[in-house]
């Protein structure tokens, strides 16, 4: 079996197999893949160094070898806080208004990708499969090729791929996308993002695309395919059977004193549609004064990317909005929104999901959205809650039995809350069962096995075909 070299911006190995820590399912899944295939997980340590040396800090933790490098402050500014999170993230989430183009971000991004390629070189042996993750490393495959790496290299993009008419607003977009065509395999979350990518390759680069979605360009052959990511179903549902989950569920229910609970759990990010969600909830309270005091919204939103101004702005906006809504509707014994800015262990989150009658997952744009799947997985089969899901999340293509909404449509989301509260138990069970089966079937293990098998099947490498 080929070894696997996983490359992602950050490296995070769960403390013990099956442990329900605060890490996401992705870390758990990649760790399991690395245990099975042997190999190395390589990325940024998260630490700064005054001068970049490319020194690899190799560690063996819980059966997985990790290799990390430190980056210079300028690298972090230009590559991570700059091009990755001020340019690509907003653009790929259709937010041209928030997209910042700075020449030095672009050059810093390329420089850091080259640094990663140089540092990765000694880790890669001839038969290894190299699996690169996400928008931080779009040109990394090409940098590795330039340094003589002939291995199979795949990229999985965790976020959406924007429509061509948006992408062409990015200076040097052609250079960026051309550099991606040195991968053997490019994976997307959904057919929608895949089609957008193929459209760009055909229309802007003049590439030829086969019926099986193989792209031919300047003698290169790249397979493009959708691999919808899932949650670590086994790990999540096992953890959810424990005492921490039951206790969290009981605590939340007791504190709600018989009121219906609506839950939102999101990284604090403008793509998650939190401001629009609060507006829709406000609308529901205003339009349904008779029901208003029988409901609470628990929004858990740990801050992220705090050095980026648009993230500071959304944080302020949400604090103000929460204040207004609570001020307008609260009384001495009831506050309509509980807004919490911290992370929780996943087993505890599972308990909060289970306690909630409604899961409100309304991103304006999201590659997949694992919270929607976690909410479904955590429900009590005998009395499941209702998922209200944005049609603009990748997950909406699989979870078609959710109440699908347009998150920009305040009335529609408000009405969906009313519909969910009134839904019969029989219908809740029917909808939940279909979604549960999908979450169980298309889990993170299937995702990574499918990707690795497809990468392995990309038998030909440039020069050989
Ligand atoms: P994210 O944008 O981070 O991921 P998401 O898929 O929802 O979005 O995953 C978030 C994860 O963080 C979930 O597992 C959730 O439980 C966890 N989390 C959120 N708030 C938490 C809290 N307060 N405490 C503890 N854990 C918390 C990106 C893309 C997504 C894509 C994933 C995976 O933006 O579209 O689904 O990668 O590919």
mmCIF file of N, CA and C and ligand atoms in Angstrom, residues 22 24-25 89 93 156 158-159 189 229 265-267 272 300 302 342-344 346 349 353 366-371 374, ligand 1:
data_model
loop_
_atom_site.group_PDB
_atom_site.id
_atom_site.type_symbol
_atom_site.label_atom_id
_atom_site.label_comp_id
_atom_site.label_asym_id
_atom_site.label_seq_id
_atom_site.Cartn_x
_atom_site.Cartn_y
_atom_site.Cartn_z
ATOM 1 N N UNK A 22 -12.073 18.759 21.011
ATOM 2 C CA UNK A 22 -12.670 19.861 20.259
ATOM 3 C C UNK A 22 -12.305 19.800 18.775
ATOM 4 N N UNK A 24 -12.123 18.825 14.849
ATOM 5 C CA UNK A 24 -13.175 18.471 13.910
ATOM 6 C C UNK A 24 -13.006 17.050 13.404
ATOM 7 N N UNK A 25 -14.058 16.581 12.717
ATOM 8 C CA UNK A 25 -14.044 15.240 12.145
ATOM 9 C C UNK A 25 -12.950 15.075 11.111
ATOM 10 N N UNK A 89 -10.679 33.395 0.251
ATOM 11 C CA UNK A 89 -11.867 32.984 1.029
ATOM 12 C C UNK A 89 -13.108 33.807 0.645
ATOM 13 N N UNK A 93 -16.358 32.537 -1.676
ATOM 14 C CA UNK A 93 -17.693 32.523 -1.061
ATOM 15 C C UNK A 93 -18.580 33.608 -1.666
ATOM 16 N N UNK A 156 -7.808 18.504 -2.590
ATOM 17 C CA UNK A 156 -9.236 18.581 -2.255
ATOM 18 C C UNK A 156 -9.533 19.994 -1.779
ATOM 19 N N UNK A 158 -11.951 22.385 0.118
ATOM 20 C CA UNK A 158 -13.028 22.278 1.122
ATOM 21 C C UNK A 158 -14.094 23.352 0.956
ATOM 22 N N UNK A 159 -13.795 24.367 0.174
ATOM 23 C CA UNK A 159 -14.727 25.501 0.049
ATOM 24 C C UNK A 159 -15.312 25.525 -1.374
ATOM 25 N N UNK A 189 -16.402 19.623 -3.236
ATOM 26 C CA UNK A 189 -17.447 19.132 -2.331
ATOM 27 C C UNK A 189 -18.709 18.699 -3.081
ATOM 28 N N UNK A 229 -17.825 15.687 1.510
ATOM 29 C CA UNK A 229 -17.250 15.261 2.798
ATOM 30 C C UNK A 229 -18.376 14.993 3.793
ATOM 31 N N UNK A 265 -24.656 26.686 15.404
ATOM 32 C CA UNK A 265 -23.251 26.465 15.812
ATOM 33 C C UNK A 265 -22.386 26.748 14.586
ATOM 34 N N UNK A 266 -21.591 27.789 14.663
ATOM 35 C CA UNK A 266 -20.799 28.169 13.489
ATOM 36 C C UNK A 266 -19.513 28.847 13.940
ATOM 37 N N UNK A 267 -18.446 28.662 13.160
ATOM 38 C CA UNK A 267 -17.305 29.550 13.336
ATOM 39 C C UNK A 267 -17.793 30.951 13.047
ATOM 40 N N UNK A 272 -21.238 32.447 7.121
ATOM 41 C CA UNK A 272 -22.206 31.583 7.800
ATOM 42 C C UNK A 272 -23.598 32.217 7.924
ATOM 43 N N UNK A 300 -23.966 29.456 19.168
ATOM 44 C CA UNK A 300 -22.583 29.248 19.601
ATOM 45 C C UNK A 300 -21.680 29.618 18.433
ATOM 46 N N UNK A 302 -17.647 30.457 18.041
ATOM 47 C CA UNK A 302 -16.285 30.784 18.450
ATOM 48 C C UNK A 302 -15.598 31.665 17.409
ATOM 49 N N UNK A 342 -17.612 30.751 22.367
ATOM 50 C CA UNK A 342 -16.541 29.833 22.778
ATOM 51 C C UNK A 342 -16.731 28.459 22.152
ATOM 52 N N UNK A 343 -15.652 27.678 22.208
ATOM 53 C CA UNK A 343 -15.714 26.327 21.673
ATOM 54 C C UNK A 343 -16.139 25.338 22.748
ATOM 55 N N UNK A 344 -16.651 24.195 22.351
ATOM 56 C CA UNK A 344 -17.039 23.134 23.289
ATOM 57 C C UNK A 344 -16.508 21.799 22.793
ATOM 58 N N UNK A 346 -16.685 18.119 21.444
ATOM 59 C CA UNK A 346 -17.726 17.687 20.514
ATOM 60 C C UNK A 346 -18.840 16.880 21.185
ATOM 61 N N UNK A 349 -21.193 19.403 22.498
ATOM 62 C CA UNK A 349 -21.968 19.978 21.388
ATOM 63 C C UNK A 349 -23.086 19.026 20.979
ATOM 64 N N UNK A 353 -26.994 19.845 20.510
ATOM 65 C CA UNK A 353 -27.763 19.561 19.283
ATOM 66 C C UNK A 353 -29.003 18.738 19.621
ATOM 67 N N UNK A 366 -21.479 27.869 1.507
ATOM 68 C CA UNK A 366 -20.651 26.964 2.312
ATOM 69 C C UNK A 366 -20.264 25.763 1.459
ATOM 70 N N UNK A 367 -18.988 25.388 1.495
ATOM 71 C CA UNK A 367 -18.534 24.252 0.691
ATOM 72 C C UNK A 367 -19.397 23.028 0.967
ATOM 73 N N UNK A 368 -19.506 22.662 2.253
ATOM 74 C CA UNK A 368 -20.368 21.545 2.640
ATOM 75 C C UNK A 368 -21.249 21.973 3.808
ATOM 76 N N UNK A 369 -20.667 22.103 4.983
ATOM 77 C CA UNK A 369 -21.253 22.398 6.292
ATOM 78 C C UNK A 369 -21.486 21.108 7.071
ATOM 79 N N UNK A 370 -20.561 20.876 7.986
ATOM 80 C CA UNK A 370 -20.629 19.648 8.781
ATOM 81 C C UNK A 370 -21.561 19.782 9.978
ATOM 82 N N UNK A 371 -21.836 21.020 10.388
ATOM 83 C CA UNK A 371 -22.732 21.221 11.531
ATOM 84 C C UNK A 371 -24.117 20.640 11.215
ATOM 85 N N UNK A 374 -23.867 16.996 11.745
ATOM 86 C CA UNK A 374 -23.738 16.668 13.177
ATOM 87 C C UNK A 374 -25.099 16.808 13.862
HETATM 88 P P1 LIG B 1 -15.903 25.279 8.367
HETATM 89 O O1 LIG B 1 -16.184 26.536 7.602
HETATM 90 O O2 LIG B 1 -15.141 25.446 9.612
HETATM 91 O O3 LIG B 1 -15.208 24.183 7.438
HETATM 92 P P2 LIG B 1 -18.112 23.311 9.065
HETATM 93 O O4 LIG B 1 -18.162 22.320 7.980
HETATM 94 O O5 LIG B 1 -19.454 23.700 9.573
HETATM 95 O O6 LIG B 1 -17.393 24.671 8.668
HETATM 96 O O7 LIG B 1 -17.278 22.682 10.242
HETATM 97 C C1 LIG B 1 -17.143 23.318 11.460
HETATM 98 C C2 LIG B 1 -16.702 22.305 12.515
HETATM 99 O O8 LIG B 1 -16.321 23.042 13.659
HETATM 100 C C3 LIG B 1 -17.820 21.361 12.926
HETATM 101 O O9 LIG B 1 -17.306 20.066 13.093
HETATM 102 C C4 LIG B 1 -18.309 21.942 14.240
HETATM 103 O O10 LIG B 1 -18.782 21.009 15.185
HETATM 104 C C5 LIG B 1 -17.052 22.580 14.785
HETATM 105 N N1 LIG B 1 -17.441 23.711 15.644
HETATM 106 C C6 LIG B 1 -18.126 24.799 15.314
HETATM 107 N N2 LIG B 1 -18.343 25.562 16.399
HETATM 108 C C7 LIG B 1 -17.812 24.920 17.448
HETATM 109 C C8 LIG B 1 -17.712 25.190 18.839
HETATM 110 N N3 LIG B 1 -18.223 26.282 19.395
HETATM 111 N N4 LIG B 1 -17.073 24.291 19.603
HETATM 112 C C9 LIG B 1 -16.540 23.181 19.054
HETATM 113 N N5 LIG B 1 -16.606 22.875 17.758
HETATM 114 C C10 LIG B 1 -17.226 23.737 16.956
HETATM 115 C C11 LIG B 1 -14.728 24.142 6.083
HETATM 116 C C12 LIG B 1 -15.741 24.534 5.007
HETATM 117 C C13 LIG B 1 -17.006 23.706 5.140
HETATM 118 C C14 LIG B 1 -16.669 22.215 5.075
HETATM 119 C C15 LIG B 1 -15.533 21.875 6.053
HETATM 120 C C16 LIG B 1 -15.025 20.444 5.850
HETATM 121 O O11 LIG B 1 -16.039 25.929 5.101
HETATM 122 O O12 LIG B 1 -17.946 24.026 4.111
HETATM 123 O O13 LIG B 1 -17.807 21.452 5.419
HETATM 124 O O14 LIG B 1 -14.417 22.744 5.864
HETATM 125 O O15 LIG B 1 -14.646 20.226 4.526
#
